């Protein structure tokens, strides 16, 4: 149970006693962290809200309420401030005891039997195209949420819904057959950047040359029919693209299972029949459409979700409907997250509504929860959508290497006492941590501005600041040169205000993760860790560790701090280093 829950329990108990039989519910009660030290450790402003229900002044309510508060070991002092704010101080002994009992889960443990299944659909680039910064955001945020749910003992299925099917493949295959047969027969190895330019050339031929257009269209048909030579060409194109994505995943330490759109091909016809049988489908100009209340286009006309085109072909929405069904019926998902930019919000709203109407979300006695987890754009220094000088969206791999390069330069400038090899390793970790942290520390809904200079700063809410705090704790432990068994056995003592503050903050870790499992905002964890590093620095400033009688108790507190900091950073997908 979290600290704020425990406090809420006590207050709720008192509230009922003070005002029964008034019809009150527990959710009228809210306990939050105090915004300033002089307002205690926690505060409760619910007397304001209760004033209407109870028809009394908030101050009177607060007085009567607190008089009914039972003796307990947790709350040391309460105070009514202003019109009826309640400030709460906790017993140091209680905080110390809770901290002593706190266990820090290890997040890579495999889920226990019966752990609820959550599907996280993230990254999901498109074959024969470069992964762009939008996919980078999806990858970083999706991986972080996956790590957090794993830590919370969910059975996480990480799915890469790669765009690996569609009419565009006809063009590319036709072009490669004509112009690059060595690539298709395996005589010549190539990479994604070549594919991208051939794709462009193919598109040009398609638009300008009606013969080519016809051949390309026949290729689509052949591919759909499962013609071996077309399928082979398709597989080669996919393999080349995936090599490129894999390079990025390896660099960023991302695990994800490829399950592209093509996986659902065999399920599409049945899905469309099922939706039709359920009376959801309307024919509109020959296309099979689902009209949903509340969805309209810019002109206010009803906007349908098209699940089969008039030529019988399927599209993005058909695949997503089949995927929801499969993930629930076959994968037994109890929750599904989709990470894409906010531009796809309407698409997912329509997919989710259709799934609900089709009854897909009811399985056994649960209702499956679907969440679109949208995020904003990545902006360049000019405040416009992030592009490189050439106007092309920058290849991601270059972006990541540039961050590592910048990190290397900055570390050299700082003249640290590191060997060449250590410096290289540190720059690598710092560069990648910085990219991830810059993304995660912003509320994902907002656009964020990409800046190497800002993301690599050592001060403020940055990756380097957290890494440095971790290094500092470790060097403190090293310097003390005491066997860890010894200080870990020392009873914790939270004597100074800075120690109590740090202890209180450490206790909140799991609470923050629980909150993220509800609102899916990783920036909460960044903020938590930033505050943790600050509180540790305050402790380090105010409390001497080495050579004092509290030494071992303080080393013990440092150790817990280091463990939470490391676990938290790992949940963000960051790596820690021991020296910096
Ligand atoms: N490939 C898509 C894109 O790049 C993202 C796919 C997201 N997932 C899904 N199930 N639709 O925009």
Coordinates of C-alpha atoms and ligand atoms in Angstrom, one line a residue:
X1 CA 0.0 0.0 0.0
X2 CA 1.3 3.5 -0.8
X3 CA 1.9 6.1 1.7
X4 CA -0.8 8.4 0.4
X5 CA -3.3 5.5 0.4
X6 CA -2.5 4.8 4.0
X7 CA -3.0 8.4 5.0
X8 CA -6.3 8.4 3.0
X9 CA -7.5 5.4 4.9
X10 CA -7.0 7.1 8.2
X11 CA -8.6 10.3 7.0
X12 CA -11.5 8.4 5.5
X13 CA -12.1 6.6 8.7
X14 CA -12.2 9.9 10.7
X15 CA -14.4 11.5 8.1
X16 CA -17.0 8.8 8.4
X17 CA -16.9 8.9 12.2
X18 CA -17.2 12.7 12.3
X19 CA -20.1 13.1 9.8
X20 CA -22.0 9.8 9.7
X21 CA -24.7 9.3 8.4
X22 CA -23.9 11.9 5.8
X23 CA -23.8 10.2 2.3
X24 CA -20.0 10.5 1.6
X25 CA -17.8 8.5 -0.7
X26 CA -14.1 7.8 -0.4
X27 CA -13.4 9.4 -3.8
X28 CA -14.4 12.8 -2.4
X29 CA -11.1 12.5 -0.5
X30 CA -7.7 13.4 -2.1
X31 CA -4.4 13.4 -0.4
X32 CA -1.4 14.8 -2.3
X33 CA 2.2 15.6 -1.7
X34 CA 2.7 19.0 -0.1
X35 CA 3.9 21.6 -2.5
X36 CA 6.1 23.3 0.1
X37 CA 7.9 22.1 3.2
X38 CA 6.1 24.4 5.5
X39 CA 2.8 22.7 4.5
X40 CA 3.9 19.4 5.9
X41 CA 4.7 16.1 4.1
X42 CA 1.3 15.6 2.6
X43 CA -1.8 17.8 2.3
X44 CA -5.5 17.3 1.9
X45 CA -7.7 20.0 0.4
X46 CA -10.9 18.0 0.4
X47 CA -12.7 20.1 3.0
X48 CA -13.4 22.7 0.3
X49 CA -15.1 20.2 -1.8
X50 CA -17.0 18.7 1.2
X51 CA -18.4 22.1 2.1
X52 CA -21.3 21.9 -0.4
X53 CA -22.2 18.3 0.5
X54 CA -22.1 18.9 4.3
X55 CA -23.4 22.5 4.1
X56 CA -20.8 23.8 6.5
X57 CA -17.7 26.0 6.2
X58 CA -14.6 24.1 5.2
X59 CA -12.8 25.2 8.3
X60 CA -15.5 23.8 10.6
X61 CA -15.5 20.6 8.6
X62 CA -11.7 20.3 8.9
X63 CA -11.9 20.9 12.7
X64 CA -14.6 18.3 13.3
X65 CA -12.9 15.9 11.0
X66 CA -9.5 16.1 12.6
X67 CA -10.9 15.8 16.0
X68 CA -12.2 12.4 15.0
X69 CA -8.8 11.2 13.8
X70 CA -7.8 8.1 15.7
X71 CA -4.5 7.7 17.5
X72 CA -2.2 6.1 14.9
X73 CA 1.5 5.4 14.3
X74 CA 1.7 7.2 11.0
X75 CA 0.4 10.7 11.3
X76 CA 2.4 12.8 13.8
X77 CA 0.8 16.2 13.4
X78 CA -2.0 17.9 11.5
X79 CA -2.7 21.5 11.0
X80 CA -5.5 23.5 9.5
X81 CA -4.3 26.3 7.3
X82 CA -6.2 29.2 5.7
X83 CA -9.8 28.5 4.8
X84 CA -9.5 24.7 5.6
X85 CA -6.4 23.2 4.0
X86 CA -5.1 20.3 6.1
X87 CA -1.4 19.9 6.4
X88 CA 0.0 16.5 7.5
X89 CA 3.3 15.6 9.1
X90 CA 4.3 11.9 9.4
X91 CA 6.1 10.2 12.3
X92 CA 9.8 9.7 11.4
X93 CA 9.7 6.3 13.0
X94 CA 6.8 5.2 10.7
X95 CA 8.7 6.5 7.6
X96 CA 11.8 4.7 8.8
X97 CA 10.0 1.5 9.3
X98 CA 8.3 1.6 5.9
X99 CA 11.5 2.4 4.2
X100 CA 13.2 -0.5 6.0
X101 CA 10.4 -2.9 4.8
X102 CA 10.4 -1.5 1.2
X103 CA 11.4 -4.0 -1.5
X104 CA 12.5 -2.9 -4.9
X105 CA 11.1 -5.2 -7.5
X106 CA 13.4 -6.3 -10.3
X107 CA 11.8 -5.4 -13.5
X108 CA 13.2 -8.1 -15.7
X109 CA 11.7 -10.9 -13.7
X110 CA 9.4 -12.9 -15.9
X111 CA 5.7 -12.5 -15.1
X112 CA 4.1 -14.8 -12.6
X113 CA 1.3 -17.2 -13.7
X114 CA -2.0 -15.4 -14.3
X115 CA -0.3 -12.1 -14.8
X116 CA -2.6 -9.9 -16.9
X117 CA -1.6 -9.7 -20.6
X118 CA -0.9 -6.3 -22.1
X119 CA -0.1 -5.8 -25.8
X120 CA 2.0 -2.8 -26.6
X121 CA 2.0 -1.9 -30.3
X122 CA 4.9 0.5 -30.8
X123 CA 7.8 1.5 -33.1
X124 CA 6.0 0.1 -36.2
X125 CA 7.9 1.7 -39.1
X126 CA 7.1 1.1 -42.7
X127 CA 9.0 -1.2 -45.1
X128 CA 11.1 0.5 -47.8
X129 CA 11.0 3.8 -45.9
X130 CA 13.3 5.3 -43.4
X131 CA 12.3 5.2 -39.9
X132 CA 11.6 8.8 -38.9
X133 CA 11.6 10.7 -35.7
X134 CA 8.0 9.9 -35.1
X135 CA 8.9 6.2 -35.1
X136 CA 11.7 7.1 -32.7
X137 CA 9.3 8.6 -30.3
X138 CA 7.0 5.6 -30.6
X139 CA 10.0 3.3 -30.0
X140 CA 11.3 5.2 -26.9
X141 CA 8.0 5.8 -25.2
X142 CA 6.6 2.3 -26.1
X143 CA 9.7 0.6 -24.7
X144 CA 9.6 2.6 -21.5
X145 CA 5.9 1.7 -20.9
X146 CA 6.7 -1.9 -21.7
X147 CA 9.5 -1.9 -19.1
X148 CA 7.2 -0.3 -16.5
X149 CA 4.4 -2.8 -17.1
X150 CA 6.9 -5.6 -16.9
X151 CA 8.1 -4.2 -13.6
X152 CA 4.5 -4.1 -12.4
X153 CA 4.2 -7.9 -13.2
X154 CA 2.2 -7.6 -16.4
X155 CA 2.7 -10.2 -19.1
X156 CA 3.8 -7.7 -21.8
X157 CA 3.7 -8.6 -25.5
X158 CA 5.7 -6.0 -27.4
X159 CA 4.5 -5.9 -31.0
X160 CA 6.1 -4.2 -34.0
X161 CA 3.2 -3.5 -36.3
X162 CA 5.4 -3.0 -39.3
X163 CA 3.8 -1.5 -42.4
X164 CA 4.9 -4.4 -44.6
X165 CA 1.9 -4.8 -47.0
X166 CA 0.0 -2.7 -49.5
X167 CA -0.3 -1.7 -53.1
X168 CA 3.0 0.2 -53.0
X169 CA 4.9 -3.0 -53.0
X170 CA 3.7 -3.8 -56.5
X171 CA 5.5 -0.7 -57.8
X172 CA 8.7 -1.5 -56.0
X173 CA 8.8 -5.2 -57.0
X174 CA 8.1 -4.4 -60.6
X175 CA 10.9 -1.8 -60.6
X176 CA 13.4 -4.1 -59.0
X177 CA 12.6 -6.9 -61.3
X178 CA 13.3 -4.6 -64.2
X179 CA 16.3 -2.6 -62.9
X180 CA 17.9 -4.5 -60.0
X181 CA 17.5 -8.2 -60.7
X182 CA 20.8 -8.9 -58.9
X183 CA 19.2 -7.6 -55.6
X184 CA 16.3 -10.0 -56.0
X185 CA 18.4 -13.0 -56.9
X186 CA 20.7 -12.4 -54.0
X187 CA 23.8 -11.6 -56.0
X188 CA 24.0 -8.1 -54.7
X189 CA 23.5 -7.0 -51.1
X190 CA 22.0 -3.6 -50.6
X191 CA 20.7 -1.3 -47.9
X192 CA 17.6 0.6 -47.0
X193 CA 18.8 3.9 -48.4
X194 CA 19.0 2.3 -51.9
X195 CA 15.6 0.8 -51.5
X196 CA 14.2 4.2 -50.6
X197 CA 15.6 5.8 -53.8
X198 CA 14.4 2.9 -56.0
X199 CA 11.1 3.3 -54.4
X200 CA 11.1 7.0 -55.4
X201 CA 12.1 6.0 -58.9
X202 CA 9.4 3.4 -59.1
X203 CA 6.8 5.9 -58.1
X204 CA 8.0 8.3 -60.8
X205 CA 7.7 5.5 -63.4
X206 CA 4.3 4.6 -62.0
X207 CA 3.0 8.2 -62.5
X208 CA 4.6 8.7 -65.9
X209 CA 4.6 5.4 -67.7
X210 CA 1.3 3.7 -68.2
X211 CA 2.9 0.4 -69.2
X212 CA 4.9 0.3 -66.0
X213 CA 1.7 1.2 -64.1
X214 CA 0.0 -1.8 -65.5
X215 CA 2.9 -4.1 -64.7
X216 CA 3.0 -2.7 -61.2
X217 CA -0.7 -3.3 -60.7
X218 CA -0.3 -6.9 -61.9
X219 CA 2.4 -7.3 -59.4
X220 CA 0.0 -6.3 -56.6
X221 CA -2.4 -9.0 -57.8
X222 CA 0.4 -11.6 -58.1
X223 CA 1.6 -10.7 -54.6
X224 CA -1.9 -11.1 -53.1
X225 CA -2.4 -14.3 -54.9
X226 CA 0.9 -15.6 -53.3
X227 CA 2.9 -15.9 -56.5
X228 CA 6.3 -17.3 -55.4
X229 CA 8.5 -14.9 -57.3
X230 CA 6.6 -11.9 -56.0
X231 CA 6.6 -13.2 -52.5
X232 CA 10.3 -13.8 -52.7
X233 CA 10.9 -10.3 -53.9
X234 CA 8.7 -9.0 -51.1
X235 CA 10.6 -11.0 -48.5
X236 CA 13.9 -9.6 -49.7
X237 CA 12.6 -6.0 -49.5
X238 CA 11.4 -6.7 -45.9
X239 CA 14.7 -8.3 -44.9
X240 CA 16.7 -5.3 -46.2
X241 CA 14.4 -2.8 -44.3
X242 CA 14.4 -4.8 -41.1
X243 CA 18.2 -4.9 -41.1
X244 CA 18.2 -1.1 -40.9
X245 CA 15.6 -1.1 -38.1
X246 CA 17.4 -3.7 -36.2
X247 CA 20.6 -1.6 -36.2
X248 CA 18.6 1.1 -34.5
X249 CA 17.0 -1.3 -32.0
X250 CA 20.3 -2.8 -31.1
X251 CA 21.9 0.6 -30.6
X252 CA 18.9 1.7 -28.4
X253 CA 18.6 -1.7 -26.6
X254 CA 15.0 -2.2 -27.7
X255 CA 13.3 -5.6 -27.7
X256 CA 10.2 -5.9 -29.9
X257 CA 8.6 -8.8 -31.8
X258 CA 8.0 -8.2 -35.5
X259 CA 4.4 -8.8 -36.4
X260 CA 3.7 -6.7 -39.4
X261 CA 0.5 -6.0 -41.2
X262 CA 1.0 -9.0 -43.5
X263 CA 0.6 -11.3 -40.5
X264 CA -3.1 -10.5 -40.5
X265 CA -3.8 -11.1 -44.2
X266 CA -5.3 -14.5 -43.7
X267 CA -7.7 -13.0 -41.1
X268 CA -9.0 -10.0 -43.1
X269 CA -11.8 -11.7 -45.0
X270 CA -13.3 -13.3 -41.8
X271 CA -13.0 -10.0 -39.9
X272 CA -15.0 -8.2 -42.6
X273 CA -17.6 -11.0 -42.7
X274 CA -17.9 -10.9 -38.9
X275 CA -18.4 -7.1 -38.9
X276 CA -21.0 -7.5 -41.7
X277 CA -22.8 -10.3 -39.9
X278 CA -23.1 -8.0 -36.8
X279 CA -24.9 -5.4 -39.0
X280 CA -22.2 -2.8 -38.7
X281 CA -21.3 -2.5 -42.4
X282 CA -22.8 -0.2 -45.0
X283 CA -22.0 -0.3 -48.7
X284 CA -20.9 3.2 -49.9
X285 CA -19.9 3.6 -53.5
X286 CA -19.1 -0.1 -53.5
X287 CA -16.8 0.1 -50.5
X288 CA -17.6 -1.6 -47.2
X289 CA -17.9 1.1 -44.5
X290 CA -18.8 1.5 -40.9
X291 CA -20.6 4.7 -40.0
X292 CA -20.2 5.6 -36.4
X293 CA -22.0 8.3 -34.4
X294 CA -20.0 11.3 -33.7
X295 CA -17.4 11.0 -36.5
X296 CA -17.6 13.5 -39.3
X297 CA -15.2 15.1 -41.8
X298 CA -14.3 18.8 -42.1
X299 CA -17.6 19.6 -43.9
X300 CA -19.6 17.9 -41.2
X301 CA -20.5 15.0 -43.3
X302 CA -20.5 11.5 -41.7
X303 CA -17.1 10.0 -41.8
X304 CA -17.0 6.2 -42.3
X305 CA -14.3 3.7 -41.3
X306 CA -13.6 1.9 -44.6
X307 CA -12.7 -1.7 -44.0
X308 CA -12.8 -3.0 -47.6
X309 CA -12.2 -0.9 -50.8
X310 CA -14.6 -1.1 -53.7
X311 CA -12.0 -3.2 -55.7
X312 CA -12.1 -5.8 -52.9
X313 CA -8.7 -4.7 -51.5
X314 CA -8.1 -4.2 -47.8
X315 CA -6.4 -1.3 -46.1
X316 CA -4.9 0.0 -42.8
X317 CA -8.2 -0.1 -41.0
X318 CA -9.1 -3.7 -42.1
X319 CA -5.7 -4.8 -40.7
X320 CA -6.2 -3.0 -37.5
X321 CA -9.7 -4.5 -37.0
X322 CA -8.3 -8.0 -37.6
X323 CA -5.4 -7.2 -35.2
X324 CA -7.6 -6.1 -32.3
X325 CA -9.7 -9.3 -32.7
X326 CA -6.6 -11.5 -32.8
X327 CA -4.9 -9.8 -29.9
X328 CA -7.9 -10.3 -27.7
X329 CA -9.1 -13.7 -28.9
X330 CA -5.8 -15.4 -29.5
X331 CA -3.3 -13.4 -27.4
X332 CA -5.8 -12.9 -24.5
X333 CA -4.9 -9.3 -24.1
X334 CA -6.7 -7.5 -21.3
X335 CA -5.3 -4.2 -22.4
X336 CA -3.8 -2.9 -25.6
X337 CA -1.7 0.2 -26.1
X338 CA -1.0 1.8 -29.5
X339 CA 1.8 4.3 -29.7
X340 CA 1.6 6.7 -32.7
X341 CA 1.6 10.4 -33.2
X342 CA -1.6 12.3 -32.4
X343 CA -2.4 12.5 -36.1
X344 CA -3.8 9.0 -35.9
X345 CA -6.1 9.7 -33.0
X346 CA -9.3 9.6 -35.0
X347 CA -8.3 6.4 -36.8
X348 CA -7.9 4.7 -33.4
X349 CA -11.0 6.2 -31.9
X350 CA -12.9 4.7 -34.8
X351 CA -11.2 1.3 -34.5
X352 CA -11.9 1.2 -30.8
X353 CA -15.5 2.2 -31.2
X354 CA -16.0 -0.5 -33.9
X355 CA -14.4 -3.1 -31.7
X356 CA -16.7 -2.2 -28.8
X357 CA -19.8 -2.3 -31.0
X358 CA -18.7 -5.7 -32.5
X359 CA -18.4 -7.1 -28.9
X360 CA -14.7 -7.8 -29.2
X361 CA -13.9 -6.1 -26.0
X362 CA -15.9 -8.5 -23.8
X363 CA -14.0 -11.6 -23.0
X364 CA -15.0 -13.9 -20.1
X365 CA -15.8 -11.5 -17.4
X366 CA -13.5 -8.6 -18.3
X367 CA -13.8 -5.6 -20.6
X368 CA -10.6 -5.2 -22.5
X369 CA -9.2 -1.7 -22.3
X370 CA -7.8 -0.1 -25.5
X371 CA -5.6 3.0 -25.3
X372 CA -4.2 5.1 -28.0
X373 CA -1.1 6.7 -26.5
X374 CA -0.6 9.7 -28.7
X375 CA 2.4 12.0 -28.9
X376 CA 3.3 15.3 -30.5
X377 CA 5.8 16.2 -33.1
X378 CA 9.5 16.5 -32.9
X379 CA 10.5 20.1 -33.8
X380 CA 13.8 21.4 -35.2
X381 CA 15.5 24.5 -33.7
X382 CA 13.4 26.6 -36.1
X383 CA 10.2 25.5 -34.4
X384 CA 9.2 23.6 -37.5
X385 CA 8.8 19.8 -38.0
X386 CA 12.3 18.3 -37.6
X387 CA 14.2 18.0 -40.9
X388 CA 17.8 18.0 -41.9
X389 CA 19.4 20.7 -44.0
X390 CA 18.8 18.8 -47.2
X391 CA 15.1 18.9 -46.3
X392 CA 14.9 15.2 -46.0
X393 CA 13.8 13.8 -42.8
X394 CA 17.1 12.8 -41.1
X395 CA 17.9 9.1 -41.1
X396 CA 17.6 8.1 -37.5
X397 CA 20.8 6.3 -37.2
X398 CA 22.7 9.5 -38.1
X399 CA 20.8 11.4 -35.5
X400 CA 21.8 8.9 -32.8
X401 CA 25.4 8.8 -33.9
X402 CA 25.5 12.6 -33.9
X403 CA 24.3 12.6 -30.2
X404 CA 27.0 10.1 -29.3
X405 CA 29.6 12.2 -31.1
X406 CA 28.5 15.4 -29.3
X407 CA 28.6 13.6 -26.0
X408 CA 32.1 12.5 -26.7
X409 CA 33.2 16.1 -27.5
X410 CA 31.5 17.4 -24.3
X411 CA 33.1 14.8 -22.1
X412 CA 36.6 15.5 -23.6
X413 CA 36.0 19.2 -22.9
X414 CA 35.3 18.4 -19.3
X415 CA 38.7 16.7 -19.1
X416 CA 37.6 13.8 -17.0
X417 CA 39.9 11.3 -15.5
X418 CA 38.9 8.5 -17.9
X419 CA 40.8 6.1 -20.1
X420 CA 40.1 6.3 -23.9
X421 CA 38.0 3.2 -23.6
X422 CA 36.0 4.5 -20.7
X423 CA 35.5 7.8 -22.4
X424 CA 34.2 6.0 -25.5
X425 CA 31.8 3.9 -23.5
X426 CA 30.6 6.9 -21.4
X427 CA 29.9 9.0 -24.5
X428 CA 28.0 6.1 -26.1
X429 CA 25.8 5.7 -23.0
X430 CA 25.4 9.4 -22.4
X431 CA 24.5 10.1 -26.1
X432 CA 21.7 7.5 -26.2
X433 CA 20.5 8.2 -22.7
X434 CA 20.2 11.9 -23.6
X435 CA 18.1 11.2 -26.7
X436 CA 15.8 9.0 -24.8
X437 CA 15.5 11.2 -21.7
X438 CA 14.9 14.4 -23.8
X439 CA 11.9 12.6 -25.3
X440 CA 10.6 11.0 -22.2
X441 CA 10.9 13.9 -19.8
X442 CA 8.5 16.0 -21.9
X443 CA 4.8 15.4 -21.5
X444 CA 4.4 13.2 -24.6
X445 CA 1.3 15.1 -25.8
X446 CA 3.3 18.2 -26.4
X447 CA 5.6 18.8 -29.4
X448 CA 9.2 18.8 -28.3
X449 CA 12.2 20.6 -29.7
X450 CA 15.2 18.5 -30.6
X451 CA 18.4 20.0 -29.4
X452 CA 21.7 18.3 -28.8
X453 CA 22.9 21.2 -26.7
X454 CA 19.9 21.0 -24.3
X455 CA 19.7 17.2 -24.1
X456 CA 23.4 16.9 -23.2
X457 CA 23.4 19.5 -20.4
X458 CA 24.7 18.3 -17.0
X459 CA 22.4 20.6 -15.1
X460 CA 18.6 20.5 -14.8
X461 CA 16.3 17.8 -15.7
X462 CA 18.6 15.8 -18.0
X463 CA 20.0 12.3 -18.4
X464 CA 23.5 13.5 -17.4
X465 CA 22.2 15.0 -14.2
X466 CA 20.8 11.6 -13.1
X467 CA 23.8 9.7 -14.3
X468 CA 26.0 12.0 -12.3
X469 CA 24.0 11.6 -9.2
X470 CA 24.3 7.8 -9.5
X471 CA 28.1 8.1 -10.0
X472 CA 28.3 10.4 -7.0
X473 CA 26.6 7.9 -4.7
X474 CA 28.8 5.1 -5.9
X475 CA 32.0 7.0 -5.4
X476 CA 30.8 7.9 -1.9
X477 CA 30.3 4.2 -1.1
X478 CA 33.6 3.4 -2.7
X479 CA 35.4 6.0 -0.7
X480 CA 33.9 4.9 2.6
X481 CA 35.3 1.5 1.8
X482 CA 33.0 -0.4 4.1
X483 CA 31.6 -3.9 3.4
X484 CA 28.1 -3.5 2.1
X485 CA 26.9 -6.3 4.4
X486 CA 27.9 -4.1 7.3
X487 CA 26.0 -0.9 6.3
X488 CA 23.0 -2.7 4.9
X489 CA 22.6 -4.2 8.4
X490 CA 22.7 -0.8 10.0
X491 CA 19.2 0.4 11.1
X492 CA 18.1 3.4 9.0
X493 CA 17.8 6.7 10.9
X494 CA 16.2 9.7 9.4
X495 CA 17.5 12.4 11.7
X496 CA 17.9 15.5 9.6
X497 CA 15.1 17.1 7.6
X498 CA 17.0 16.3 4.4
X499 CA 17.2 12.6 5.4
X500 CA 13.5 12.5 6.1
X501 CA 12.7 14.2 2.8
X502 CA 14.8 11.7 0.9
X503 CA 13.2 8.8 2.8
X504 CA 9.7 10.0 2.1
X505 CA 10.5 10.5 -1.6
X506 CA 12.0 7.0 -1.9
X507 CA 8.8 5.5 -0.5
X508 CA 6.9 7.1 -3.4
X509 CA 8.6 5.1 -6.1
X510 CA 6.0 2.4 -6.7
X511 CA 3.2 4.9 -6.3
X512 CA 4.6 6.9 -9.3
X513 CA 4.8 3.7 -11.4
X514 CA 1.2 2.8 -10.5
X515 CA 0.1 6.3 -11.6
X516 CA 1.9 5.8 -14.9
X517 CA 0.1 2.5 -15.5
X518 CA -3.1 4.6 -15.4
X519 CA -2.2 7.7 -17.3
X520 CA 0.7 6.4 -19.4
X521 CA 2.9 9.5 -18.9
X522 CA 6.6 8.5 -18.5
X523 CA 7.5 12.1 -17.8
X524 CA 6.2 11.4 -14.3
X525 CA 9.0 9.0 -13.7
X526 CA 11.6 11.5 -15.1
X527 CA 10.3 14.1 -12.7
X528 CA 10.4 11.7 -9.8
X529 CA 14.0 10.7 -10.5
X530 CA 15.0 14.3 -11.1
X531 CA 13.6 15.2 -7.6
X532 CA 15.2 12.1 -6.2
X533 CA 18.6 13.3 -7.4
X534 CA 17.9 16.8 -6.1
X535 CA 16.9 15.4 -2.7
X536 CA 20.0 13.3 -2.6
X537 CA 22.1 16.3 -3.3
X538 CA 20.4 18.2 -0.5
X539 CA 21.1 15.3 1.8
X540 CA 24.7 15.1 0.7
X541 CA 25.1 18.8 1.4
X542 CA 23.5 18.7 4.8
X543 CA 24.5 15.4 6.2
X544 CA 28.1 14.2 6.7
X545 CA 28.5 10.6 5.9
X546 CA 32.1 9.6 6.3
X547 CA 33.6 9.3 9.8
X548 CA 30.5 10.2 11.8
X549 CA 28.5 7.9 14.1
X550 CA 25.6 7.8 11.6
X551 CA 27.9 6.7 8.9
X552 CA 26.6 3.2 8.3
X553 CA 22.9 4.3 8.6
X554 CA 23.6 7.0 6.0
X555 CA 25.4 4.6 3.7
X556 CA 22.4 2.4 3.9
X557 CA 20.2 5.3 2.9
X558 CA 22.6 6.1 0.0
X559 CA 22.4 2.5 -1.1
X560 CA 18.6 2.5 -1.3
X561 CA 18.8 5.8 -3.2
X562 CA 21.2 4.3 -5.7
X563 CA 19.0 1.2 -6.2
X564 CA 15.9 3.2 -6.8
X565 CA 17.8 5.6 -9.1
X566 CA 19.2 2.7 -11.1
X567 CA 15.9 0.8 -11.3
X568 CA 14.1 4.0 -12.3
X569 CA 16.6 4.8 -15.0
X570 CA 16.4 1.3 -16.3
X571 CA 12.6 1.6 -16.5
X572 CA 13.2 4.6 -18.7
X573 CA 15.5 2.5 -20.9
X574 CA 18.6 4.4 -19.7
X575 CA 21.9 2.8 -18.6
X576 CA 23.9 3.8 -15.6
X577 CA 27.7 4.0 -15.5
X578 CA 29.9 3.8 -12.4
X579 CA 32.4 6.5 -13.2
X580 CA 32.0 9.8 -14.9
Ligands
LIG1 N1 3.1 1.9 -39.5 C1 2.3 3.0 -39.0 C2 2.9 4.3 -39.3 O1 4.1 4.4 -39.5 C3 2.1 2.8 -37.5 C4 1.3 1.6 -37.1 C5 0.7 1.7 -35.7 N2 0.0 0.6 -35.3 C6 -1.2 0.2 -35.7 N3 -1.7 -0.9 -35.2 N4 -1.9 0.9 -36.6 O2 2.2 5.3 -39.2

